[in-house]
Amino acid sequence: MKFVNYILVFASFISLAYAGVPKPEYPRPQFERNDWINLNGTWTYQLDPVRSGFERGNINTTGFDSLITVPFAPESMLSGVQHKDFIPRIWYHRSISVPVSWSDKSVILHFGAVYYESEVYIDGKFVGRHHGGSSSFSYDITRFVKTGKMHNLVVVASSDLRSGLQTAGKQSLQWASHNCNYTRTTGIWQTVWMEGVDEYALKSLHVMTDIDQQQVTIQPTYYHQSTHRLTVHVRDNGKTVATRTVAANNSSVIVIPIKDPKLWSPESPFLYDLELLVTSLDGQEIDKISSYFGMRKIHVEGNRIYLNNQAYYQRLVLDQGFYPDGIWTSPSDEALKRDIMLGKEAGFNGARLHQKVFEERYYYWADKLGYLTWGESASWGMDANNIEAARNFISEWIECVERDRNHPSLVIWTPFNEQWWPDKTNYPRLAGDIYQLTKLLDPTRPVNGVSGGAHILTDIWTVHHYEQDPEKLRDIFYSDGKYFQTPNEAHPGHRNIGFNEIKNSNNYIFPVYDGQKPYFVDEFGGIKWVSDEKLQQLDSKTQTWGYGDAPRTLDEFYQRLEGQVDQLLSLSEQIWGYCYTQLTDVEQEQNGIYNYDRSTKFDMEKIKKIFSKEP
């Protein structure tokens, strides 16, 4: 790298020292240590459009010629790059130094998420490879680094978005954004950090709460097992209410009674603090973790979804988690919190997090503020009939479920959205296996197998429809004593596949809805309204997009919106919840309750009154 570039990099790091590191918060609020180093900030980078970087020796670089701000994707404004075309491969470099105080510790390098396939090198030596653009991962880099010495960290991220072999979510598979597909995200898009840990430290926790037996069960996993002890403290607003000490090994599952538990709900989002301390037999501290949990239960019984043993009607909003300046990455922790507040201020009690695995700190704020969430993969873009795509999906989904399953706000898993290949060989097998796998990883939550698509195995029957006329919408969902599940000539674009006594060419028999599960309309509405009055009147002649014909006036918008909600509520004997599309506009899609920049779009008192209605 040229001398002038060294000067630029040095100047950039100096400016960061004064301006602050972007996204400075510890990224895992349910598994937090004090001793860590945030690696966000200015890195050097190089685009590799023909994938020749390995031949050019990029793994041995001491720095590239251009600068990028991590953890923002190169397509975003906040990255300082804004390269919007397809990026087959991108290389990153920064120098790292391990503190002398970590000399007797293992050094763990963490990545919140890198899209899609990534490899990590230190001083030209291969550290590891990861597949999956949404899941978090880490490497033990102890043998690659020495305390007090500068090392060259190189990360290379590769993506073949149009291959059908990887999850894409709402990233556009065309050159430009269009309809409900938006700007892409490539490379590092969540926080990168290091921490020093003892070789016998905790690696992960699985926390399950049981309100019926008034207890919490904690299953710890360690980097290495030992003869050490683990002490767990449960605190209520600083007061210790329970303590338990066990052997520090993977087989020692901790069961802690919680007397008269305070339950978590959107109306009362109480959280217990959790401290976990690993000590040697002579009392020396080995590891210390700060965490929390919420005592709550979510389950399906008959055609109802229950929260804390009470039938609970979910009024959700579709949240796609895109930002004008950060795309998939929120510009700040405050932005994550604000999106939840916007949803609550509009009258919703939760959100279906759509076609994206959100940053873990989003769930933290949902836990703190009392906001139900549905966890979903970025399944669009993958060919679910392809064996390699299925294999890629399985490993990524496992990591996503394991990362987020301790959050009380997360109440439903949705592995797929609108996948509808009933005549294919692999899809029914994949969808069924993912349902069963999700249940094994997390037996405490219902699974919405395929949102609005070809259900194979599911705990909730979900449907999508964007009919704009309220009366017609009601007739579609319920007519002649039956609830809607199939397309018909009047609505050929609807993606729910008809299953009435259907066998495909491979003799798979698909389930039919007969009232045996909760029926949930998890996509409807999508009413187009453009804040710019001139653009609104031009409607389809503009580059904006939404569902159906837009209302011509604001009064017509409010009437249509309230009519649709009222009709769904009138069917609450069977339809037990809804999800309105959507929280904000996203690029050209103009059907949000708020503008894309999160500014106010409507009279929020009217909006909240509509979405606060209960059946």
Coordinates of C-alpha atoms in Angstrom, one line a residue:
M1 CA 0.0 0.0 0.0
K2 CA 1.3 3.4 -0.9
F3 CA 2.6 5.8 1.8
V4 CA -0.3 8.2 1.2
N5 CA -2.7 5.5 2.0
Y6 CA -1.0 4.8 5.3
I7 CA -1.5 8.5 6.1
L8 CA -5.2 8.3 5.2
V9 CA -5.7 5.2 7.4
F10 CA -3.8 6.8 10.3
A11 CA -5.8 10.0 10.0
S12 CA -9.1 8.0 9.9
F13 CA -8.3 6.0 13.0
I14 CA -7.4 9.3 14.8
S15 CA -10.7 10.8 13.8
L16 CA -12.5 7.7 15.0
A17 CA -10.9 8.1 18.4
Y18 CA -12.5 11.5 18.7
A19 CA -15.8 10.8 16.9
G20 CA -16.4 7.4 18.6
V21 CA -16.5 3.9 17.2
P22 CA -19.8 3.1 15.3
K23 CA -22.1 0.7 17.1
P24 CA -20.1 0.8 20.4
E25 CA -22.5 -1.3 22.4
Y26 CA -21.7 -4.9 23.4
P27 CA -23.5 -6.9 20.7
R28 CA -24.7 -9.8 22.9
P29 CA -26.7 -8.3 25.8
Q30 CA -27.7 -11.8 27.1
F31 CA -24.1 -13.0 27.3
E32 CA -22.0 -10.0 28.2
R33 CA -18.4 -9.7 29.4
N34 CA -16.6 -6.6 30.5
D35 CA -13.3 -7.3 28.9
W36 CA -13.7 -6.9 25.1
I37 CA -12.5 -4.9 22.2
N38 CA -14.8 -3.4 19.5
L39 CA -13.3 -3.7 16.0
N40 CA -15.8 -1.5 14.3
G41 CA -14.6 1.6 12.6
T42 CA -12.3 2.3 9.6
W43 CA -10.9 -0.7 7.8
T44 CA -9.3 -0.8 4.3
Y45 CA -11.0 -2.7 1.6
Q46 CA -10.9 -3.8 -2.1
L47 CA -13.7 -4.9 -4.4
D48 CA -12.8 -8.1 -6.3
P49 CA -15.3 -8.3 -9.2
V50 CA -13.5 -11.1 -11.0
R51 CA -12.5 -13.0 -7.9
S52 CA -8.8 -12.8 -8.6
G53 CA -7.7 -11.6 -5.1
F54 CA -6.3 -14.9 -3.9
E55 CA -4.1 -15.1 -7.0
R56 CA -2.9 -11.5 -6.3
G57 CA -1.9 -12.5 -2.7
N58 CA -4.5 -10.5 -0.9
I59 CA -4.4 -12.8 2.1
N60 CA -0.9 -11.3 2.9
T61 CA -1.9 -7.7 2.5
T62 CA -0.9 -5.0 5.0
G63 CA -3.7 -2.8 3.8
F64 CA -5.8 -1.9 0.7
D65 CA -6.0 1.4 -1.0
S66 CA -9.6 2.4 0.0
L67 CA -11.4 2.9 3.3
I68 CA -14.7 1.5 4.6
T69 CA -16.5 2.0 7.8
V70 CA -17.4 -1.4 9.5
P71 CA -20.0 -2.7 10.2
F72 CA -21.8 -1.0 7.4
A73 CA -22.1 -2.9 4.0
P74 CA -20.3 -1.3 1.0
E75 CA -23.7 -0.7 -0.6
S76 CA -24.7 1.7 2.2
M77 CA -24.1 5.4 2.7
L78 CA -22.8 4.9 6.2
S79 CA -20.0 2.6 4.9
G80 CA -18.6 5.6 2.9
V81 CA -18.5 3.4 -0.3
Q82 CA -22.1 3.2 -1.7
H83 CA -21.3 0.7 -4.4
K84 CA -24.7 -0.5 -5.5
D85 CA -23.9 -3.0 -8.2
F86 CA -23.5 -6.7 -7.5
I87 CA -20.4 -7.5 -5.4
P88 CA -19.1 -11.0 -6.1
R89 CA -16.3 -10.6 -3.6
I90 CA -14.9 -8.0 -1.2
W91 CA -11.7 -8.0 0.8
Y92 CA -11.2 -6.2 4.2
H93 CA -8.1 -5.5 6.2
R94 CA -7.3 -3.9 9.6
S95 CA -4.5 -4.2 12.1
I96 CA -5.3 -5.8 15.5
S97 CA -3.4 -5.9 18.7
V98 CA -4.1 -8.2 21.7
P99 CA -3.6 -6.6 25.1
V100 CA -0.8 -7.9 27.3
S101 CA -3.5 -8.5 30.0
W102 CA -4.8 -11.3 27.8
S103 CA -1.5 -13.2 27.8
D104 CA -3.0 -16.1 29.8
K105 CA -6.4 -16.1 28.0
S106 CA -7.8 -17.5 24.8
V107 CA -8.5 -14.8 22.2
I108 CA -11.9 -15.1 20.5
L109 CA -12.7 -13.2 17.3
H110 CA -16.5 -12.6 16.9
F111 CA -18.5 -11.6 13.8
G112 CA -22.1 -10.5 14.2
A113 CA -22.8 -11.4 10.6
V114 CA -21.0 -11.4 7.2
Y115 CA -22.9 -11.9 3.9
Y116 CA -22.6 -14.5 2.6
E117 CA -19.5 -16.9 2.6
S118 CA -16.5 -15.6 4.4
E119 CA -12.9 -16.6 5.2
V120 CA -10.6 -15.1 7.8
Y121 CA -6.8 -14.8 7.7
I122 CA -4.3 -13.5 10.2
D123 CA -0.9 -12.6 8.9
G124 CA -1.7 -14.7 5.8
K125 CA -2.6 -17.8 7.8
F126 CA -6.1 -19.4 7.3
V127 CA -8.2 -19.1 10.4
G128 CA -11.6 -20.3 9.3
R129 CA -14.5 -20.3 6.8
H130 CA -18.2 -19.6 7.4
H131 CA -21.3 -20.0 5.3
G132 CA -24.4 -18.0 6.0
G133 CA -25.1 -14.3 5.7
S134 CA -27.4 -13.9 8.7
S135 CA -25.9 -15.9 11.5
S136 CA -23.2 -15.0 14.1
F137 CA -19.9 -17.0 14.4
S138 CA -16.5 -16.8 16.1
Y139 CA -13.0 -18.2 15.9
D140 CA -10.4 -19.0 18.6
I141 CA -7.4 -17.1 17.2
T142 CA -5.1 -17.7 20.2
R143 CA -2.5 -19.6 18.2
F144 CA -2.4 -16.9 15.5
V145 CA -1.6 -13.9 17.7
K146 CA 0.8 -12.7 20.3
T147 CA 0.1 -10.2 23.0
G148 CA 1.5 -6.7 22.4
K149 CA 2.1 -7.4 18.7
M150 CA 0.3 -5.9 15.7
H151 CA -1.3 -8.4 13.4
N152 CA -2.9 -8.2 9.9
L153 CA -6.5 -9.3 10.0
V154 CA -8.0 -10.0 6.5
V155 CA -11.6 -10.9 5.9
V156 CA -12.8 -11.9 2.5
A157 CA -16.6 -12.2 1.8
S158 CA -18.1 -13.8 -1.3
S159 CA -21.6 -13.7 -2.6
D160 CA -23.4 -15.2 -5.6
L161 CA -26.8 -13.8 -5.0
R162 CA -28.4 -15.2 -8.2
S163 CA -27.2 -18.7 -7.8
G164 CA -30.2 -19.9 -5.8
L165 CA -27.9 -21.5 -3.3
Q166 CA -28.0 -18.9 -0.6
T167 CA -30.6 -17.0 1.4
A168 CA -31.2 -13.5 0.1
G169 CA -34.3 -12.1 1.7
K170 CA -35.5 -8.9 0.1
Q171 CA -32.2 -8.2 -1.6
S172 CA -32.9 -7.5 -5.3
L173 CA -31.8 -10.2 -7.7
Q174 CA -32.0 -7.7 -10.4
W175 CA -29.5 -4.9 -10.9
A176 CA -31.8 -2.2 -9.5
S177 CA -34.4 -2.3 -6.7
H178 CA -37.9 -3.1 -7.8
N179 CA -41.3 -3.7 -6.3
C180 CA -40.7 -5.3 -2.9
N181 CA -37.0 -6.0 -3.5
Y182 CA -34.4 -3.6 -2.4
T183 CA -30.7 -2.6 -2.2
R184 CA -28.3 -5.5 -1.5
T185 CA -26.0 -6.1 1.5
T186 CA -22.6 -7.7 1.0
G187 CA -19.8 -8.4 3.4
I188 CA -19.5 -7.4 7.0
W189 CA -22.8 -5.9 8.3
Q190 CA -22.8 -6.5 12.0
T191 CA -20.3 -5.7 14.8
V192 CA -16.9 -7.4 14.8
W193 CA -15.2 -7.8 18.2
M194 CA -12.5 -9.6 20.2
E195 CA -12.6 -10.8 23.8
G196 CA -10.1 -12.6 26.0
V197 CA -11.6 -15.6 27.9
D198 CA -10.2 -18.3 30.1
E199 CA -9.9 -21.8 28.5
Y200 CA -12.6 -23.0 30.9
A201 CA -15.0 -20.1 30.3
L202 CA -18.6 -20.3 29.4
K203 CA -19.3 -20.6 25.7
S204 CA -23.1 -20.4 25.6
L205 CA -26.3 -20.7 27.5
H206 CA -29.7 -22.1 26.8
V207 CA -32.3 -20.6 29.2
M208 CA -35.8 -22.0 29.4
T209 CA -38.4 -20.5 31.7
D210 CA -41.3 -22.5 33.2
I211 CA -44.1 -20.4 34.7
D212 CA -46.2 -23.5 35.5
Q213 CA -43.6 -25.0 37.8
Q214 CA -42.2 -21.5 38.7
Q215 CA -38.6 -22.3 37.7
V216 CA -35.9 -21.4 35.2
T217 CA -33.7 -24.0 33.6
I218 CA -30.2 -23.1 32.5
Q219 CA -28.1 -25.3 30.3
P220 CA -24.5 -24.0 30.0
T221 CA -21.8 -25.0 27.5
Y222 CA -18.1 -24.4 28.2
Y223 CA -15.1 -24.0 25.9
H224 CA -13.5 -26.8 28.0
Q225 CA -14.9 -28.7 30.9
S226 CA -13.1 -28.8 34.3
T227 CA -13.5 -29.3 38.0
H228 CA -14.4 -25.7 38.5
R229 CA -17.7 -24.5 39.9
L230 CA -20.5 -22.4 38.4
T231 CA -22.5 -20.1 40.6
V232 CA -25.7 -18.5 39.3
H233 CA -27.4 -15.5 40.9
V234 CA -30.9 -14.4 39.9
R235 CA -31.7 -10.8 40.8
D236 CA -34.9 -8.7 40.9
N237 CA -34.0 -5.0 40.6
G238 CA -30.7 -5.7 42.3
K239 CA -32.0 -7.9 45.0
T240 CA -30.8 -11.6 44.9
V241 CA -33.8 -13.8 44.9
A242 CA -32.1 -17.2 44.0
T243 CA -28.6 -18.7 44.0
R244 CA -27.4 -22.0 42.8
T245 CA -23.9 -23.6 42.6
V246 CA -23.1 -26.6 40.4
A247 CA -20.1 -28.3 38.8
A248 CA -18.8 -26.4 35.8
N249 CA -19.4 -29.0 33.1
N250 CA -21.8 -29.5 30.2
S251 CA -23.9 -32.1 32.0
S252 CA -24.7 -29.9 35.0
V253 CA -28.1 -28.4 34.0
I254 CA -29.2 -25.8 36.6
V255 CA -32.8 -25.7 37.7
I256 CA -33.7 -22.7 39.9
P257 CA -37.1 -22.2 41.6
I258 CA -38.5 -18.7 41.1
K259 CA -41.0 -18.0 43.9
D260 CA -44.1 -16.0 42.8
P261 CA -42.5 -15.1 39.5
K262 CA -43.1 -11.8 37.8
L263 CA -44.2 -12.6 34.3
W264 CA -43.0 -11.0 31.1
S265 CA -45.6 -9.6 28.7
P266 CA -45.9 -6.5 26.4
E267 CA -48.0 -4.9 29.1
S268 CA -45.4 -5.7 31.8
P269 CA -42.0 -6.5 30.4
F270 CA -40.3 -7.5 33.6
L271 CA -36.8 -9.0 33.3
Y272 CA -34.7 -10.8 35.9
D273 CA -31.0 -10.1 35.9
L274 CA -28.7 -13.1 35.7
E275 CA -25.1 -13.3 36.8
L276 CA -23.0 -16.4 36.1
L277 CA -19.6 -16.8 37.8
V278 CA -17.2 -19.6 37.1
T279 CA -14.6 -20.1 39.9
S280 CA -11.9 -22.5 40.7
L281 CA -12.1 -24.8 43.8
D282 CA -10.0 -22.2 45.8
G283 CA -12.4 -19.4 44.8
Q284 CA -10.4 -17.7 42.0
E285 CA -12.7 -16.1 39.4
I286 CA -12.4 -17.8 36.0
D287 CA -15.3 -16.1 34.1
K288 CA -18.1 -13.8 34.7
I289 CA -21.2 -13.3 32.5
S290 CA -24.0 -10.8 32.8
S291 CA -27.4 -11.8 31.3
Y292 CA -31.1 -11.6 31.9
F293 CA -34.3 -13.6 31.2
G294 CA -38.1 -13.1 31.2
M295 CA -40.5 -15.5 32.8
R296 CA -43.1 -16.2 30.1
K297 CA -44.8 -19.0 28.3
I298 CA -46.1 -19.1 24.7
H299 CA -48.1 -22.0 23.4
V300 CA -50.8 -23.1 21.0
E301 CA -54.0 -24.7 22.4
G302 CA -56.8 -25.5 19.9
N303 CA -57.2 -22.6 17.6
R304 CA -55.7 -20.0 20.0
I305 CA -52.2 -18.7 20.7
Y306 CA -51.6 -18.3 24.4
L307 CA -49.3 -16.0 26.3
N308 CA -48.8 -16.9 30.0
N309 CA -51.7 -19.3 29.8
Q310 CA -54.1 -16.6 28.6
A311 CA -55.4 -16.4 25.0
Y312 CA -53.6 -13.5 23.5
Y313 CA -54.5 -11.7 20.3
Q314 CA -51.4 -10.5 18.4
R315 CA -51.7 -7.2 16.5
L316 CA -48.4 -7.3 14.5
V317 CA -46.8 -5.1 12.0
L318 CA -44.4 -6.4 9.2
D319 CA -40.9 -4.9 9.9
Q320 CA -38.3 -5.5 7.2
G321 CA -35.5 -3.8 9.1
F322 CA -34.1 -1.7 6.2
Y323 CA -32.6 1.8 6.7
P324 CA -32.0 4.5 4.1
D325 CA -28.4 5.0 5.3
G326 CA -27.5 1.5 6.6
I327 CA -29.7 -0.8 4.5
W328 CA -29.6 -4.0 6.7
T329 CA -27.6 -2.4 9.4
S330 CA -29.2 0.0 11.8
P331 CA -27.3 3.3 12.0
S332 CA -27.3 3.1 15.8
D333 CA -28.6 1.2 18.8
E334 CA -31.0 4.0 19.3
A335 CA -32.5 3.4 15.8
L336 CA -33.3 -0.2 16.8
K337 CA -35.1 1.0 19.9
R338 CA -36.9 3.8 18.0
D339 CA -38.4 1.3 15.5
I340 CA -39.9 -0.6 18.4
M341 CA -41.3 2.6 19.9
L342 CA -42.8 3.5 16.5
G343 CA -44.6 0.2 16.3
K344 CA -46.0 0.6 19.8
E345 CA -47.0 4.2 19.2
A346 CA -48.9 3.0 16.1
G347 CA -50.9 0.5 18.3
F348 CA -49.2 -2.7 17.6
N349 CA -48.1 -5.1 20.3
G350 CA -45.4 -6.7 18.2
A351 CA -43.7 -7.3 14.8
R352 CA -43.1 -10.0 12.4
L353 CA -39.5 -9.5 11.5
H354 CA -39.6 -10.2 7.8
Q355 CA -37.0 -11.8 5.6
K356 CA -34.1 -10.8 7.7
V357 CA -32.4 -12.0 10.9
F358 CA -32.3 -8.9 12.9
E359 CA -29.3 -7.7 15.0
E360 CA -29.4 -9.2 18.4
R361 CA -29.7 -5.9 20.1
Y362 CA -33.1 -5.4 18.4
Y363 CA -34.3 -8.3 20.5
Y364 CA -32.8 -6.8 23.6
W365 CA -34.9 -3.6 23.1
A366 CA -38.0 -5.7 22.4
D367 CA -37.4 -7.6 25.6
K368 CA -36.9 -4.3 27.5
L369 CA -39.8 -2.4 26.0
G370 CA -42.4 -5.3 25.8
Y371 CA -42.8 -6.1 22.1
L372 CA -43.6 -9.5 20.6
T373 CA -41.5 -10.6 17.7
W374 CA -41.5 -13.4 15.2
G375 CA -38.0 -14.6 14.1
E376 CA -37.7 -15.3 10.4
S377 CA -34.9 -16.3 8.0
A378 CA -34.0 -14.5 4.8
S379 CA -35.3 -17.4 2.8
W380 CA -36.2 -15.7 -0.4
G381 CA -33.7 -16.1 -3.2
M382 CA -32.9 -19.7 -2.4
D383 CA -34.1 -22.6 -4.5
A384 CA -35.6 -24.8 -1.9
N385 CA -35.6 -27.8 -4.3
N386 CA -31.9 -27.7 -4.6
I387 CA -30.0 -30.0 -2.3
E388 CA -27.0 -27.7 -1.8
A389 CA -29.3 -24.8 -1.1
A390 CA -31.1 -26.9 1.5
R391 CA -27.8 -27.9 3.1
N392 CA -26.7 -24.2 3.3
F393 CA -30.0 -23.2 4.8
I394 CA -29.9 -25.9 7.5
S395 CA -26.6 -24.8 9.0
E396 CA -27.4 -21.1 8.9
W397 CA -30.9 -21.6 10.5
I398 CA -29.4 -23.7 13.3
E399 CA -27.0 -20.9 14.2
C400 CA -29.8 -18.3 14.1
V401 CA -32.1 -20.2 16.4
E402 CA -29.4 -21.0 18.9
R403 CA -28.4 -17.3 19.0
D404 CA -31.8 -15.9 19.7
R405 CA -33.8 -18.5 21.5
N406 CA -33.3 -17.0 25.0
H407 CA -35.1 -13.8 24.2
P408 CA -38.6 -13.6 25.8
S409 CA -39.9 -11.2 23.2
L410 CA -39.4 -13.8 20.4
V411 CA -42.6 -15.9 20.5
I412 CA -42.8 -17.6 17.0
W413 CA -40.2 -19.1 14.6
T414 CA -40.8 -18.7 10.9
P415 CA -38.2 -20.6 8.8
F416 CA -39.7 -19.8 5.4
N417 CA -41.8 -17.2 3.7
E418 CA -44.1 -18.0 0.8
Q419 CA -42.2 -21.0 -0.4
W420 CA -44.6 -22.9 -2.6
W421 CA -43.2 -25.9 -4.5
P422 CA -45.6 -28.7 -3.8
D423 CA -44.7 -30.5 -7.0
K424 CA -41.0 -30.7 -6.2
T425 CA -39.1 -33.5 -4.5
N426 CA -36.9 -31.8 -2.0
Y427 CA -39.1 -28.9 -0.8
P428 CA -41.6 -31.0 1.3
R429 CA -38.7 -32.9 2.9
L430 CA -36.7 -29.7 3.6
A431 CA -39.7 -27.9 5.1
G432 CA -40.7 -30.9 7.3
D433 CA -37.1 -31.4 8.5
I434 CA -36.7 -27.7 9.3
Y435 CA -39.9 -27.8 11.4
Q436 CA -38.7 -30.8 13.3
L437 CA -35.2 -29.4 13.7
T438 CA -36.5 -26.1 15.0
K439 CA -38.6 -28.0 17.6
L440 CA -35.5 -29.9 18.7
L441 CA -33.5 -26.7 19.1
D442 CA -36.3 -24.9 20.9
P443 CA -39.3 -26.9 22.1
T444 CA -40.8 -23.9 23.9
R445 CA -42.1 -21.9 20.9
P446 CA -44.6 -22.6 18.1
V447 CA -43.2 -22.9 14.6
N448 CA -44.9 -21.2 11.6
G449 CA -43.5 -23.6 9.1
V450 CA -44.0 -21.5 5.9
S451 CA -45.6 -18.1 6.3
G452 CA -48.4 -17.9 3.8
G453 CA -47.0 -20.6 1.6
A454 CA -47.1 -24.4 1.1
H455 CA -47.5 -25.7 4.7
I456 CA -46.0 -29.1 5.3
L457 CA -45.7 -29.2 9.1
T458 CA -46.8 -26.1 11.1
D459 CA -48.2 -25.1 14.5
I460 CA -50.0 -22.1 13.0
W461 CA -52.0 -21.8 9.8
T462 CA -50.9 -18.6 8.2
V463 CA -52.2 -16.9 5.0
H464 CA -51.4 -13.8 3.0
H465 CA -53.8 -11.7 1.0
Y466 CA -53.8 -8.1 -0.2
E467 CA -57.4 -7.6 -1.4
Q468 CA -58.0 -3.9 -0.7
D469 CA -61.8 -3.8 -0.4
P470 CA -62.7 -4.7 3.2
E471 CA -65.9 -6.5 2.4
K472 CA -64.2 -8.6 -0.3
L473 CA -61.3 -9.3 2.1
R474 CA -63.7 -10.7 4.6
D475 CA -65.4 -12.9 2.0
I476 CA -62.1 -14.2 0.8
F477 CA -61.0 -15.3 4.3
Y478 CA -64.4 -16.8 5.3
S479 CA -67.2 -17.8 3.0
D480 CA -69.6 -20.8 2.8
G481 CA -68.5 -21.9 6.2
K482 CA -64.9 -22.3 5.2
Y483 CA -61.7 -20.4 5.9
F484 CA -59.6 -19.4 2.9
Q485 CA -56.6 -21.5 2.0
T486 CA -56.6 -21.8 -1.8
P487 CA -56.2 -19.5 -4.8
N488 CA -59.1 -19.0 -7.2
E489 CA -59.9 -17.4 -10.5
A490 CA -60.6 -14.1 -8.8
H491 CA -57.3 -14.0 -7.1
P492 CA -54.8 -15.9 -9.3
G493 CA -51.8 -14.0 -7.8
H494 CA -52.3 -15.4 -4.3
R495 CA -49.4 -17.6 -3.3
N496 CA -51.1 -20.0 -1.0
I497 CA -51.2 -23.4 -2.7
G498 CA -54.4 -25.4 -2.7
F499 CA -54.1 -28.6 -0.7
N500 CA -57.6 -30.2 -0.9
E501 CA -56.9 -33.9 -1.4
I502 CA -53.8 -33.0 -3.5
K503 CA -51.0 -35.3 -4.1
N504 CA -48.0 -34.2 -6.1
S505 CA -46.0 -36.2 -8.5
N506 CA -44.0 -37.7 -5.7
N507 CA -47.1 -38.7 -3.8
Y508 CA -46.7 -36.2 -1.0
I509 CA -50.0 -35.4 0.7
F510 CA -50.3 -31.8 1.9
P511 CA -52.3 -30.8 5.0
V512 CA -55.7 -29.1 4.7
Y513 CA -57.0 -26.5 7.1
D514 CA -60.0 -27.8 9.0
G515 CA -59.9 -25.6 12.1
Q516 CA -57.3 -27.6 14.0
K517 CA -54.8 -24.8 14.4
P518 CA -54.8 -21.1 15.1
Y519 CA -55.6 -19.3 11.8
F520 CA -53.4 -16.2 11.5
V521 CA -53.4 -13.6 8.7
D522 CA -49.8 -12.7 8.8
E523 CA -49.8 -10.4 5.7
F524 CA -52.6 -8.1 4.7
G525 CA -53.1 -4.4 4.0
G526 CA -50.1 -3.0 2.2
I527 CA -52.2 0.1 1.4
K528 CA -50.2 2.4 -0.8
W529 CA -49.9 6.0 0.2
V530 CA -47.2 8.4 -1.0
S531 CA -46.6 11.4 1.2
D532 CA -45.9 13.6 -1.8
E533 CA -49.5 14.5 -2.9
K534 CA -48.5 14.9 -6.6
L535 CA -46.9 11.5 -6.7
Q536 CA -49.9 10.0 -4.9
Q537 CA -52.2 11.3 -7.6
L538 CA -50.0 9.9 -10.4
D539 CA -50.0 6.5 -8.6
S540 CA -49.0 3.8 -11.0
K541 CA -47.3 6.2 -13.4
T542 CA -44.6 6.8 -10.9
Q543 CA -41.7 4.6 -9.7
T544 CA -43.5 3.9 -6.4
W545 CA -45.0 0.6 -5.6
G546 CA -47.7 -0.9 -3.3
Y547 CA -50.6 -3.3 -3.3
G548 CA -53.7 -2.6 -5.3
D549 CA -55.0 0.8 -6.3
A550 CA -54.0 3.6 -3.9
P551 CA -56.7 5.6 -2.1
R552 CA -57.2 9.0 -3.6
T553 CA -57.6 10.9 -0.3
L554 CA -56.4 10.5 3.2
D555 CA -59.9 10.0 4.4
E556 CA -60.3 7.1 2.0
F557 CA -57.0 5.7 3.3
Y558 CA -58.3 5.7 6.9
Q559 CA -61.6 4.2 5.9
R560 CA -60.0 1.4 4.0
L561 CA -57.5 0.7 6.8
E562 CA -60.1 0.6 9.5
G563 CA -62.5 -1.4 7.4
Q564 CA -59.9 -4.1 6.8
V565 CA -58.9 -4.3 10.4
D566 CA -62.6 -4.4 11.5
Q567 CA -63.4 -7.2 9.1
L568 CA -60.5 -9.4 10.5
L569 CA -61.6 -8.7 14.1
S570 CA -65.1 -9.8 13.2
L571 CA -63.7 -13.2 12.3
S572 CA -61.8 -13.6 15.6
E573 CA -63.7 -16.8 16.5
Q574 CA -61.2 -18.5 14.2
I575 CA -58.7 -15.8 12.9
W576 CA -56.6 -15.2 16.0
G577 CA -54.2 -12.4 15.0
Y578 CA -52.9 -10.4 12.1
C579 CA -49.8 -8.7 10.7
Y580 CA -50.2 -5.5 8.8
T581 CA -47.9 -4.6 5.9
Q582 CA -45.8 -2.6 7.0
L583 CA -44.0 -0.4 9.5
T584 CA -42.2 1.9 7.1
D585 CA -41.9 2.6 3.5
V586 CA -38.8 0.8 2.0
E587 CA -37.2 2.5 -1.0
Q588 CA -39.8 2.3 -3.8
E589 CA -42.4 0.4 -1.7
Q590 CA -44.7 3.0 -0.4
N591 CA -47.1 1.2 2.0
G592 CA -45.6 2.0 5.4
I593 CA -47.3 3.4 8.4
Y594 CA -44.2 5.7 8.5
N595 CA -42.0 7.1 5.8
Y596 CA -38.7 5.4 5.1
D597 CA -36.8 7.9 7.1
R598 CA -39.1 7.1 10.1
S599 CA -40.9 10.5 9.9
T600 CA -44.6 10.8 10.5
K601 CA -46.8 9.9 7.5
F602 CA -50.3 9.9 9.0
D603 CA -52.3 11.2 11.9
M604 CA -50.9 8.8 14.5
E605 CA -53.8 9.2 16.9
K606 CA -56.1 7.8 14.2
I607 CA -53.6 5.0 13.3
K608 CA -53.2 4.0 16.9
K609 CA -56.9 3.9 17.5
I610 CA -57.4 1.5 14.6
F611 CA -54.6 -0.9 15.5
S612 CA -55.3 -0.9 19.2
K613 CA -58.7 -2.5 18.7
E614 CA -59.2 -5.9 20.3
P615 CA -61.6 -8.6 19.1

